[in-house]
Structure formats: C-alpha cells, structure tokens
C-alpha atoms as one frame of an Amber mdcrd trajectory, in Angstrom:
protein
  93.835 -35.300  45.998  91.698 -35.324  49.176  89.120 -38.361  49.254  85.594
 -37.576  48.243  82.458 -38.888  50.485  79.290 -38.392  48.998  76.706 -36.168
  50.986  74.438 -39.356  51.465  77.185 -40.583  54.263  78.799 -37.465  55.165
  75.497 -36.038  56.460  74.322 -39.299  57.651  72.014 -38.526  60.597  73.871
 -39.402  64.156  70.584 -38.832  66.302  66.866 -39.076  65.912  66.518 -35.467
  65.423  68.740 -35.138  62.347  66.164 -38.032  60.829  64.502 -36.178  57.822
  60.406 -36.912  57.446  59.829 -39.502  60.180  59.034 -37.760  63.196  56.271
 -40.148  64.088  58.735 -43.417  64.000  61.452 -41.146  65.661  59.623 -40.038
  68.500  57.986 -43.584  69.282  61.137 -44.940  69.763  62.708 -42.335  71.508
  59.636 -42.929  73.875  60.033 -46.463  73.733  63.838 -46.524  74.774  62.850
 -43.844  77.628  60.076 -45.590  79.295  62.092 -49.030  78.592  59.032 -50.354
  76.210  61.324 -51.464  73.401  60.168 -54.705  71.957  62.936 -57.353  71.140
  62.212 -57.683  67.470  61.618 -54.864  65.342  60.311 -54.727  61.816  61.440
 -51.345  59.596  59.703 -51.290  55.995  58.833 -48.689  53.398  60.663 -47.194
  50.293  64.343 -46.751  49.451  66.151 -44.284  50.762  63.633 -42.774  53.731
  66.102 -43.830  56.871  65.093 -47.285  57.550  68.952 -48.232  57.894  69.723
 -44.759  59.482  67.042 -45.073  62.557  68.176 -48.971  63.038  72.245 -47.894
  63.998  70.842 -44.958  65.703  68.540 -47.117  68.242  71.455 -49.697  68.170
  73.610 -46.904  69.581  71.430 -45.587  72.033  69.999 -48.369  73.792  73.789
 -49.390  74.639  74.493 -45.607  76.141  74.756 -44.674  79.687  76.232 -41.108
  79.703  79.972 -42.236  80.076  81.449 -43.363  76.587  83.086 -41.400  74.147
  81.057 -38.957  71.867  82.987 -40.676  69.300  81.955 -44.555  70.615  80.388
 -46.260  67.938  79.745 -49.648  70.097  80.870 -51.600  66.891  81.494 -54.673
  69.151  77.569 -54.899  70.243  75.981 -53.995  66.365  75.672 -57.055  63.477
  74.670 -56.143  60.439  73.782 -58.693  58.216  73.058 -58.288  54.247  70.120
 -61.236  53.349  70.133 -60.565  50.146  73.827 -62.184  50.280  73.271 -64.253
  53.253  70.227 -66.118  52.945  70.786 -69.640  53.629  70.170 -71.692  56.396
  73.858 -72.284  57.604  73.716 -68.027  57.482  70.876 -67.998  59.997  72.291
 -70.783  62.271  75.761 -69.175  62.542  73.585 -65.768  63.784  71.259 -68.264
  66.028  74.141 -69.600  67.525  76.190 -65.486  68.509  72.988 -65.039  69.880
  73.532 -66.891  73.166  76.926 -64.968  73.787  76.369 -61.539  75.571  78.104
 -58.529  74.868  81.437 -57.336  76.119  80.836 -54.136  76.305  77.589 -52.239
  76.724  74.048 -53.657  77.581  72.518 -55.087  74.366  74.068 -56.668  71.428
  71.929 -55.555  68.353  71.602 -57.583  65.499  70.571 -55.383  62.031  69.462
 -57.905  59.239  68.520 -55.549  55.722  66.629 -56.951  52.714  65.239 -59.752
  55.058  62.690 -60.246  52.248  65.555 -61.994  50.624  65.625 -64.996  53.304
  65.065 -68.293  51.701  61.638 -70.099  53.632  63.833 -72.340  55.000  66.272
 -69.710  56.908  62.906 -67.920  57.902  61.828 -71.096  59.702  64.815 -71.564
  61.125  65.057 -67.987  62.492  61.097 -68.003  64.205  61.843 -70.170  67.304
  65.200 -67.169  67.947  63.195 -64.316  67.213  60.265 -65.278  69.023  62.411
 -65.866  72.496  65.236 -64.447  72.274  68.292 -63.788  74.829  67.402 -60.646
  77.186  70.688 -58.898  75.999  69.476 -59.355  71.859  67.341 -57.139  69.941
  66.794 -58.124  66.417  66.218 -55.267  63.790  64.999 -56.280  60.470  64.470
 -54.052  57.354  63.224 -54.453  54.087  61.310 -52.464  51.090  58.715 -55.469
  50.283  56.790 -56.331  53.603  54.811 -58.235  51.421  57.448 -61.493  51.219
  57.780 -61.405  54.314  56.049 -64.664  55.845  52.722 -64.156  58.463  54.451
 -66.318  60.796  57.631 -63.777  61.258  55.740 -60.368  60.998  53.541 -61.604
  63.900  56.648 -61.817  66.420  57.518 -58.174  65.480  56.975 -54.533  66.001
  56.121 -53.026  62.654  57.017 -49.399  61.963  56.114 -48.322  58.352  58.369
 -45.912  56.805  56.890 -42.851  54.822  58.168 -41.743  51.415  59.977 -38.023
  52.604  57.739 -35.051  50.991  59.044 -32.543  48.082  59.116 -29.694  51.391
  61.110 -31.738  53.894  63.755 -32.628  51.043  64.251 -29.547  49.814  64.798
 -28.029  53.153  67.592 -30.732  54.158  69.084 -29.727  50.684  68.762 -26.157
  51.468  70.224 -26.732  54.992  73.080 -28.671  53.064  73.946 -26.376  50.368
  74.189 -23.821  53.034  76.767 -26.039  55.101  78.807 -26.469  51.797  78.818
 -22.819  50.661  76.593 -23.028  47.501  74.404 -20.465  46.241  71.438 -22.588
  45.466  67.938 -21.496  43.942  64.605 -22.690  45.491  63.125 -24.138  42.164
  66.395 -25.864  41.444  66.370 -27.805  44.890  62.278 -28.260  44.283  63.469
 -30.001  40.586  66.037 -32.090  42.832  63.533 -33.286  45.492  60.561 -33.563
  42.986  63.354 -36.421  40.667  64.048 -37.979  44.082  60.471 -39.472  44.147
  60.267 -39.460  47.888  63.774 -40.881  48.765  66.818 -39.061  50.679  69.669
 -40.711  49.273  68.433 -40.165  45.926  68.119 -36.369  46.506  71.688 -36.303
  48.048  73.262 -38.142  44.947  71.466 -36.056  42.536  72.284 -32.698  44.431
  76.055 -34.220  44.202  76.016 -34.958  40.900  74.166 -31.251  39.568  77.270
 -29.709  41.819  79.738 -31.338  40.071  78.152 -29.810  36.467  77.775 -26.500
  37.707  79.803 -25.873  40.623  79.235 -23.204  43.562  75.782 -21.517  41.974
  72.922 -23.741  41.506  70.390 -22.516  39.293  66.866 -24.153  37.723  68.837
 -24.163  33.953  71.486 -25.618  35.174  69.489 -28.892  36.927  66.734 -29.096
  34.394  70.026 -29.384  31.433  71.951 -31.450  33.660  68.827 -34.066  34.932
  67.480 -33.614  31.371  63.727 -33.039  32.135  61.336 -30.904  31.529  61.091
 -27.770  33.674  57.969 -25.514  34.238  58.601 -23.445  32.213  58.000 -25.991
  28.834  54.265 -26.561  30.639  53.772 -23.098  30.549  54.786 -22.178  27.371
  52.338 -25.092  25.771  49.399 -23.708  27.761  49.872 -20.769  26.230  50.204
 -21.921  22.833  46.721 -24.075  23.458  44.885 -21.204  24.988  45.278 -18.912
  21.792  45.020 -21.534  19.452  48.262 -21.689  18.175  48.785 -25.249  16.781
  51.542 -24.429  14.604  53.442 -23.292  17.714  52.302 -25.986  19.574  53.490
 -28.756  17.288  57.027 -26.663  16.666  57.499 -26.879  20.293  56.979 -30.769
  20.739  59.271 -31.305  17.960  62.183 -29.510  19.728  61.451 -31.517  22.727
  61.506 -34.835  20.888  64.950 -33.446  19.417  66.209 -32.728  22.876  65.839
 -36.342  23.580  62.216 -36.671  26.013  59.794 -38.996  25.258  56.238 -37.916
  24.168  54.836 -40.103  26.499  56.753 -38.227  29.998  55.592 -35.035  28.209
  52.264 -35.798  27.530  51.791 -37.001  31.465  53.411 -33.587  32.649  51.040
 -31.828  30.553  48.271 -33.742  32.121  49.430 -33.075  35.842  50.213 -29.222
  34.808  46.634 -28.688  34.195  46.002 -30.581  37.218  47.844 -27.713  38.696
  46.440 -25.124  37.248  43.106 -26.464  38.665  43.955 -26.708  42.282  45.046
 -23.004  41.876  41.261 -21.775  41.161  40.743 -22.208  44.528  42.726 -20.760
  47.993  41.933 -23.537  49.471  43.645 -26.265  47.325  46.192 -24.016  46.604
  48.621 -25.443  49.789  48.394 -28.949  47.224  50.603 -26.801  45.059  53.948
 -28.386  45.712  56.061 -25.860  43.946  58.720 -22.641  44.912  56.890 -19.423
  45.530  57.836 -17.928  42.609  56.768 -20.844  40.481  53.732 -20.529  42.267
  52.999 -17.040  41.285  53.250 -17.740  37.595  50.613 -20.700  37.897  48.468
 -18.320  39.785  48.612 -15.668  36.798  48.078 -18.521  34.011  45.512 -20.372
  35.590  43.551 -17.119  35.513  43.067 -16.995  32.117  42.188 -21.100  31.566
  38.766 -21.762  32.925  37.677 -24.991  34.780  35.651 -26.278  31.859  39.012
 -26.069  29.466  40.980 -27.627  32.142  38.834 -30.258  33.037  38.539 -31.290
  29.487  42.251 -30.628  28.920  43.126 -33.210  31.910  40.344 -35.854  30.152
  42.302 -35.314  26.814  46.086 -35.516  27.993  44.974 -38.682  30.187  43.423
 -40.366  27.471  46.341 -40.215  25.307  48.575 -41.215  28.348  46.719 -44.525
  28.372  46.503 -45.043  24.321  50.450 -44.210  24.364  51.973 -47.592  24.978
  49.806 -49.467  22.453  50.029 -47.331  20.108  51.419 -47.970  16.613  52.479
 -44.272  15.959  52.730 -42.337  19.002  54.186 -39.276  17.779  50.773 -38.628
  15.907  48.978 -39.839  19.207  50.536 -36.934  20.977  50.080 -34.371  18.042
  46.281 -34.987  17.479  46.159 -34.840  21.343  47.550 -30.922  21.201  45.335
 -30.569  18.083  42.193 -31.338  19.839  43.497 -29.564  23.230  44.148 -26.479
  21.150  41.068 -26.979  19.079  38.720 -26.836  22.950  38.812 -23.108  23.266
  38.314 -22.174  19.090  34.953 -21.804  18.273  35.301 -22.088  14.625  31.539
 -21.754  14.680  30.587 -18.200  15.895  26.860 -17.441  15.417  26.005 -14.122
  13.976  22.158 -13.040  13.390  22.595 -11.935  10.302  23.195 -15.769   9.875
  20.049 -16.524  10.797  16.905 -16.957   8.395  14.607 -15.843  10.843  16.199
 -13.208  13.578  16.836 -14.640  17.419  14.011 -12.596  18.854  11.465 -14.675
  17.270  12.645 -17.856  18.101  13.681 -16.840  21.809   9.694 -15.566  22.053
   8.354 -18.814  20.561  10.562 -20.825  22.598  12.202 -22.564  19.298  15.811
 -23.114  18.790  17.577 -20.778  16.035  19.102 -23.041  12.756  22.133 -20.825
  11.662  22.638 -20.866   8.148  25.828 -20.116   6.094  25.760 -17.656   3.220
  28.313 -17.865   0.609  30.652 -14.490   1.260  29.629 -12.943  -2.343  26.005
 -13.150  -1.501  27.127 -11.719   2.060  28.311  -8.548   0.533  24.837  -7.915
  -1.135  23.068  -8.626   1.825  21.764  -6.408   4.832  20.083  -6.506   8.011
  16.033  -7.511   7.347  13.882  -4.763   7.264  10.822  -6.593   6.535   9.377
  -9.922   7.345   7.191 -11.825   5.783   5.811 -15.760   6.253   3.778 -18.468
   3.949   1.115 -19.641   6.395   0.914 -23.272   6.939   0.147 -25.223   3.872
  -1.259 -29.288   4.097   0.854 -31.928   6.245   1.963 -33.823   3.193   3.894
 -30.141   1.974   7.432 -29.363   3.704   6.657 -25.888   5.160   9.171 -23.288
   3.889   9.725 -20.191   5.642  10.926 -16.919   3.146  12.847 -13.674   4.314
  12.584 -10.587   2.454  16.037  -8.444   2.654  17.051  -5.385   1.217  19.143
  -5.036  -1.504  22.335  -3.242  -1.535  23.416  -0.188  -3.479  24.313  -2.484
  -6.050  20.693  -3.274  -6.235  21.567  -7.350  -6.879  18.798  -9.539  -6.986
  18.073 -10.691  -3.528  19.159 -14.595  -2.930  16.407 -16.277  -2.041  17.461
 -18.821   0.904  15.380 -21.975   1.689  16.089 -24.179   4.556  15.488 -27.562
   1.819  18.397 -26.015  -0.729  20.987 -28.750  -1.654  23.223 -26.498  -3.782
  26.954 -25.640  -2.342  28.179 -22.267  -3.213  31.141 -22.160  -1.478  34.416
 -23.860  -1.812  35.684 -26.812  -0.417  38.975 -26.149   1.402  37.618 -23.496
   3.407  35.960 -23.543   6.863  32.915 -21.689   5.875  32.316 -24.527   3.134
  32.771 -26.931   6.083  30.398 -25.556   7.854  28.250 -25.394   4.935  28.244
 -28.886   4.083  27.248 -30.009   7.892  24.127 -27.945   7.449  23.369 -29.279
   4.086  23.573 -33.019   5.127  20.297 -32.268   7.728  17.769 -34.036   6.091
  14.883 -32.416   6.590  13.998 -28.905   8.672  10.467 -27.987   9.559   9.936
 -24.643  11.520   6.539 -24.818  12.933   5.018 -20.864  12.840   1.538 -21.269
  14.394   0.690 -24.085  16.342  -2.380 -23.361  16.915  -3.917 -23.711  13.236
  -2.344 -27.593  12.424  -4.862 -29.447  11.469  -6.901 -32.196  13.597  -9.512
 -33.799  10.754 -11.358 -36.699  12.065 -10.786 -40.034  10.837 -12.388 -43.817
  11.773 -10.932 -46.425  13.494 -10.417 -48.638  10.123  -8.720 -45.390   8.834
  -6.578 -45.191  11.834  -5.521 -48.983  11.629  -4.791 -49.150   7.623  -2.219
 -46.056   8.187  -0.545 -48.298  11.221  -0.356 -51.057   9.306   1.048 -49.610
   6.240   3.368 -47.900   8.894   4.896 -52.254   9.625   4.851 -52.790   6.539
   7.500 -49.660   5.801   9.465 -50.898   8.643  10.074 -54.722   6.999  10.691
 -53.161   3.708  13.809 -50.941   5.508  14.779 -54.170   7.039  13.621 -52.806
  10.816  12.363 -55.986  11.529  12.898 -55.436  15.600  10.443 -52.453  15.943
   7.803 -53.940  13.092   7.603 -56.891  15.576   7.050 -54.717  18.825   4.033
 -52.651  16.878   2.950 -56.232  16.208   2.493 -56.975  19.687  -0.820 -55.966
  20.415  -3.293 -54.062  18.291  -3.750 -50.016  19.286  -6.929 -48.887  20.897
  -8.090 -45.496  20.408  -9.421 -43.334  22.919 -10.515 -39.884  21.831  -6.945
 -38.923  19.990  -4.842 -41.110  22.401  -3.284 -44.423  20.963  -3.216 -46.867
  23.713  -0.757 -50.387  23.086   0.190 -52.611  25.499   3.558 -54.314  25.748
   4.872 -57.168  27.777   7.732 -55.657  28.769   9.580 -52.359  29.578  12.716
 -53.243  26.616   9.971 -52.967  24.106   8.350 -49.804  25.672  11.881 -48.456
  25.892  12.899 -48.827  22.454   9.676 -47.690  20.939   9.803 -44.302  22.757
  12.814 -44.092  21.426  11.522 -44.785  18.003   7.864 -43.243  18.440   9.033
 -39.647  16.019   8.618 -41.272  12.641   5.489 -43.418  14.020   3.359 -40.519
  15.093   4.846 -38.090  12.292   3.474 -40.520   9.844   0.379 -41.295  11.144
  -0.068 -37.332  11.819   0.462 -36.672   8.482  -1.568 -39.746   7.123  -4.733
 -39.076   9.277  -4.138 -35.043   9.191  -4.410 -34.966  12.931  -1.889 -33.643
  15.064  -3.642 -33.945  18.220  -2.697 -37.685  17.813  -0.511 -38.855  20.914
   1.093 -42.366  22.214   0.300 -44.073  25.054   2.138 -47.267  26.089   1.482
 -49.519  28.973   2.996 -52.517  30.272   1.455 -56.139  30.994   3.599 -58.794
  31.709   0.621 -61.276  31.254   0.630 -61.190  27.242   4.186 -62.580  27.295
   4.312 -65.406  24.793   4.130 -68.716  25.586   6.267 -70.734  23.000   6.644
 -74.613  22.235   9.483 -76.493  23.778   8.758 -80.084  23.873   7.653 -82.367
  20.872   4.107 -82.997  22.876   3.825 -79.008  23.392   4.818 -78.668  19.241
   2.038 -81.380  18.476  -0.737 -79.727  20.444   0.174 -76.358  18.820  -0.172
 -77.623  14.960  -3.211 -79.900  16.044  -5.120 -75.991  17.274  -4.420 -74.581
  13.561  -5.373 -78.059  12.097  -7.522 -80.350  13.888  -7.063 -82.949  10.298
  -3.454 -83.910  12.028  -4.664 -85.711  14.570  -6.465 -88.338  11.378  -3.588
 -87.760   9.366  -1.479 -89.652  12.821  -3.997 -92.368  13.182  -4.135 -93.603
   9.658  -1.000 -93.818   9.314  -0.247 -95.063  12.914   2.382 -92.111  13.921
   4.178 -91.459  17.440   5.064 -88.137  18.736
C-alpha cells in the first residue's frame, strides 16, 4: 500500500508565488530580500492555517540562495525550528541564545523559526530581549504566533510585524479547483464554495476537508455529496424556507424544521443561516452589492430569481426577526418553540389576515378620503353579509348635544330575500360571530374600542359662552376625577398654577418642561371634558414654562419652624410658655 500525504503538505507552497491570499506580505519580502532591507527579527501573526509557517521556511530558504545549490537543497543545516508551546522555559531559550553565536556552515544566514511564541513563559521572554534586540549578523529570528496579543510590548517593539489575513471564500476555492484538477477529480463549483465557506478563512482546513469529502465520494465531487458528508445545511434548505414564508405556508415551514432537527442540526446554526440568507437576498436588490455575494454563479442566479419576489421591507424585518431569536437562543428554556414562533411570525409578515373591503365600511372611503378622516372598518357577521349590498342611499343624524355619543346610520338595500336590513352602530357590544374563527378575531379587536365618535360637520359644534367661575368649577371637578382614578401625578401638575383665560385659550404655567410634557400627553380627556362641560369646542390649551414658580421646600428644622410659624403665628407663644428649642 503506497503511503498517503495529505494535500496540506503535498502541495505545500515552495516559493512566494505558490502562497495563496497574501500577496501583500509576499511581495514585501520578496522586496525586502532584493533590495537587502530584511530586518533581523521578524514577527508573523494572524489565524490558523493562512501560511504564516509556509512564508517563514520559504524566506529561510531564500535568503541562504546564491544561484548554485541544488533545486532540491533544503539548507536544513542553517533553519531551527523551535515549537514554544513545548519549549518554553528558560534553559530552552538559553540553549537557542547560546547556537546563536556559532555561524553557519553552509550558506549565509542561519535562521531561527520559533512558532506559538505566545507560549513563552515571561521569564524566557526576558531572557530572549537582550538576543533579539542585537543579534549576530549571520541570525535572523522568525517568530509566529495566532495571539499577538500575549505577546509582551517589550518584544513586539524589536520586531517587524507582518499581519496575516484570513484567505477569502474566492482564493480557496480556486487553489481547490487548481488542486482537484492536478489530482484528476471532477469537482463542482458549489461543492468547492461549501468546502472553502467550512474552512472559515484557513488553507489547511480547506485541504483536510477537500481530503476527507474525496475519500466519501471518490473521483466526482458534487454539492450532495459535501453538504451529506460535512453535514450542513446547503442553499438549497434556505431557499426552500423562503419560499414556504413568502406564501404563508407555516405548516410546511414547521414540517421542514422538524426534518432538519431529525437530520441532526441545531436550531440555533439554522436559525443564523436563515438570518444571513436574507441578508443575501438583500444585497442582491441592488447590482452594486451584488459582487458581496460570495457564492457559485449558478447559486447566484437562483438568489437573483428569489430575491425578486421578497421585497426590502419583508427582508429587513425578516433579518430583525431571525436575529432576535439568534440572541434569545442560548438562554432560552425551550428553544425549539423559540425557533418555531420565530418562522410563525416570519411567515405571518407578508399575510394580511386583515384585508379591507368597502363594503366593510359603515360609511364608503370616498367620504372619509374628502373629509380628510380615517375609515373604521367594521366586520359583519357572514349571514348578515349575504343579505347585504352595496349602499344605494345615504343618510346621516345631524349632530345632537356634546353630552350624546353621535351615531352615524347607513341605509342598504335589501336583498331578494327582502331580510330586514341589520342596523349597524359603531357603540354595538353584541358578537355575532364565532370564536375560533379569524373573522370573530377580528371582530372582537373592534369591539374592545371604547368609544368611536365620527365628527360629520365641524362647522356647526357648538361654542356657548360660559364665565370664568363656570370655567374653573368644571377644572376643578376635572382634579378631583383624576384623585378618585388614583392619577395622583397629573391632578398635582393641573394643581400647579391656576388657568387664565384669554378669549377661548386656557393659559397655565408650569415650572418645568417634564410637567408640560406629560400633560400634552394627557391634555385629550382634559379638553374633551371641559368641551363637553362648558359646550364650547373652540376651547384650546396653552402651556408655558417658568422656572421661577419652582417650589421652595423646608430642609432644616429652623426652615420647618418658620414655615408652621407663617400658617400660625400662636406657635411662636405656644414655644415661649413653655420654654421650647428648635
């Protein structure tokens, strides 16, 4: 049986050029060894997997070449590599400190490759500053590691620092494309996208999954075959589950996830893939974002076509949705139902449950659009609907006295059947319909409004004149309501000051802009009450602030003293009789 070696050393780049995703690095050093600018100590960081190793041998190798050794010369005699994460004592760093001094045998520089140096004890990395700072003319010190961050201030400030990049989804799949072509395999492009996308930005990973999908299905790599063999979920799942959401198929929907949980994913990777699908989707509505895309072109194609059909608005609320439930997921006590009431309410964005007909309406659109009112629909139980056709006629009661709810009648015609036409009113508390179905739903929303008053002509309310001891017995009785309801906070800020009239304007005075905030927010059921009390709907509220009236209060026992003595001058006896302090 012939020995196996995995891709991730057999296609082990020899030369800068071969170096996947780092042409910056690759082509500063290549400078660097060209114009003889190559600084003693060297610093390689960023992620697993990108070439940090890789570019280390390969500038160990060519700073030591003159254009007569072997293609084949490796210069093993001139490179040290040294593990820290094994070799992170002191004794390790002396024993390197003291091979330093020696030069090489063969070749110009003797190069010294230490990996994981974030692994160094602090006492090895003080023993190593004075030797890395000056070191031999023949040394050159490469160090490596994924966390710069351990790395003490006092040894990244004698180095060169070259930050590795994570390798993009593109420049991975096109090494695996260029290596599935050296090894005779039929691969597709969305299979080697899945491969490169699992990497997460690291060569080696790519190579060892590409090895491992190989061995499961052989010379012909497809996108089944890598999504079965990785076990994750493909595009095509994503696709499927917008569809399902656009037409407002939860049944589907929910079938779907519970297959997925039976394959073995968890709701939470699903839910996040659903989130970053839409995300997707959205950079496709424009041709500008579309190069953010990082899919195959025929991938590509089919989010072109689907996001089509889902508008911005849906997506946008879609990605708010699936994101929300990413973050509840981990604390949550039942996160199956998280994820199901998450696809409810995504599939629930585009239903409107609540489709407005005229017919629906007591009084028809055109009337409110010309009066500049907003339509109340109104649901009608489906056996009056039968007996029930378009108005022909329209008649109204003309405004009766403030202290009367105005009701507004419709006259219909009657059917064939000649039923007695159902009189509607906008007041009615009776439920005709039943109460599993969504029309009763709907039903019981519009009976729960209070109170409705549609205001026909505005020009006939009533403004009766009234006195100013009139005006202040209705505002008072208006406090009084308030305490009685327990709204103690906005009896006190009508308490403040006492109301001026001027003409039909109320003017108060507050200390403050909280209080004028909160009663504008409150003012409705003040000025409906004192419209209603004083018959005047011309009334309107004006509110001013004056920081001047601000309270002052009592702190100290002399300030206390000197308030009770203004309400009762007798104290002050009461004190000396008896002889009292303060």
């Amino acid at each position: 049986m012939e020995h196996f070696v995995v891709s991730a050393r057999k296609y082990r780049p020899q030369t800068f050029k071969d170096v996947v995703g780092q042409q910056a690095i690759t082509n500063t050093l290549l400078n660097a060894i060209e114009s003889n600018h190559l600084a003693q100590a060297l610093l390689f960081t960023g992620p697993r997997g990108v070439g940090k190793t890789t570019c280390a041998r390969i500038l160990a190798k060519m700073i030591n070449s003159d254009g007569t050794e072997k293609e084949d010369e490796d210069f093993a005699f001139n490179i040290f590599e040294l593990d820290a994460a094994s070799n992170n004592s002191v004794d390790d760093i002396r024993n390197l400190t003291d091979q330093v001094r020696i030069p090489p045998q063969v070749g110009k520089y003797k190069v010294y490759i230490i990996d994981e140096v974030h692994m160094l004890s602090q006492a090895a990395f003080n023993a190593f500053l004075k030797t890395l700072e000056e070191p031999p003319k023949h040394c050159i010190f490469i160090l490596a590691t994924t966390e710069k961050h351990k790395i003490i201030p006092t040894i990244l400030s004698r180095c060169q620092i070259f930050d590795f990049k994570r390798i993009t989804v593109k420049d991975a799949k096109d090494y695996l494309k260029f290596i599935a072509k050296e090894q005779g395999i039929e691969a597709e492009d969305d299979a080697l996208h899945i491969i490169a996308q699992k990497a997460d930005g690291a060569m080696r990973d790519a190579l060892s999954i590409f090895d491992r999908v190989v061995s499961f299905s052989g010379k012909n790599l497809t996108r089944q075959a890598v999504t079965e063999n990785l076990n994750v979920l493909d595009y095509e799942t994503y696709f499927t589950s917008t569809d399902y959401i656009l037409e407002n198929n939860i049944p589907g929907l929910l079938i779907q996830f519970n297959s997925i949980l039976a394959k073995g994913f968890d709701g939470h990777h699903y839910i996040a893939g659903l989130a970053s699908h839409f995300r997707d989707l959205m950079v496709c509505k424009n041709s500008e974002t579309i190069e953010l895309l990082e899919v195959g072109e025929e991938t590509q194609e089919k989010y072109l076509i689907q996001s089509k059909k889902a508008s911005q608005p849906f997506l946008l609320q879609g990605i708010e949705l699936a994101n929300d439930c990413d973050l509840k997921f981990k604390s949550s006590k039942n996160q199956r139902l998280l994820v199901e009431l998450c696809l409810m309410q995504l599939a629930s964005i585009t239903f409107d449950g609540e489709k407005k007909n005229s017919k629906n309406f007591i009084i028809p659109a055109s009337y409110f659009i010309k009066k500049g009112i907003k339509p109340v629909p109104v649901t009608i139980p489906e056996k009056q609907q039968t007996s029930i056709q378009e108005p022909k006629q329209e008649t109204y009661n003309k405004p009766v006295p403030s202290h009367a709810t105005t009701q507004v009648k419709v006259e219909k015609t009657v059917s064939e059947t000649k039923a007695e036409t159902p009189k509607i009113s906008l007041n009615s508390g009776k439920k005709a319909t039943s109460g599993l179905s969504l029309k009763s739903i709907q039903a019981k929303k519009e009976h729960l409004i209070k109170q409705m008053e549609v205001v026909i002509d505005e020009d006939n309310l009533p403004t009766d004149a009234f006195t100013e001891n009139e005006f202040m017995l209705f505002w008072n009785a208006f406090i009084k309501q308030l305490e009685e309801k327990g709204q103690y906070n906005l009896a006190s800020i009508l308490s403040i000051d006492t109301p001026k009239l001027k003409g039909t304007s109320i003017c108060l005075e507050l200390p403050n802009s909280t209080n004028k905030v909160e009663l504008e927010r409150q003012q409705y059921d003040l000025m409906m009450f004192l419209k209603k009390s004083l018959n005047n709907y011309d009334l309107n509220l004006s509110i001013e602030i004056n920081e001047e009236m601000e309270k002052q209060y009592a702190y100290t026992t002399r300030e206390k003293y000197e308030k009770l003595l203004e309400k009762n001058p007798a104290i002050e006896t009461l004190r000396k009789t008896f002889d009292l302090d303060i």
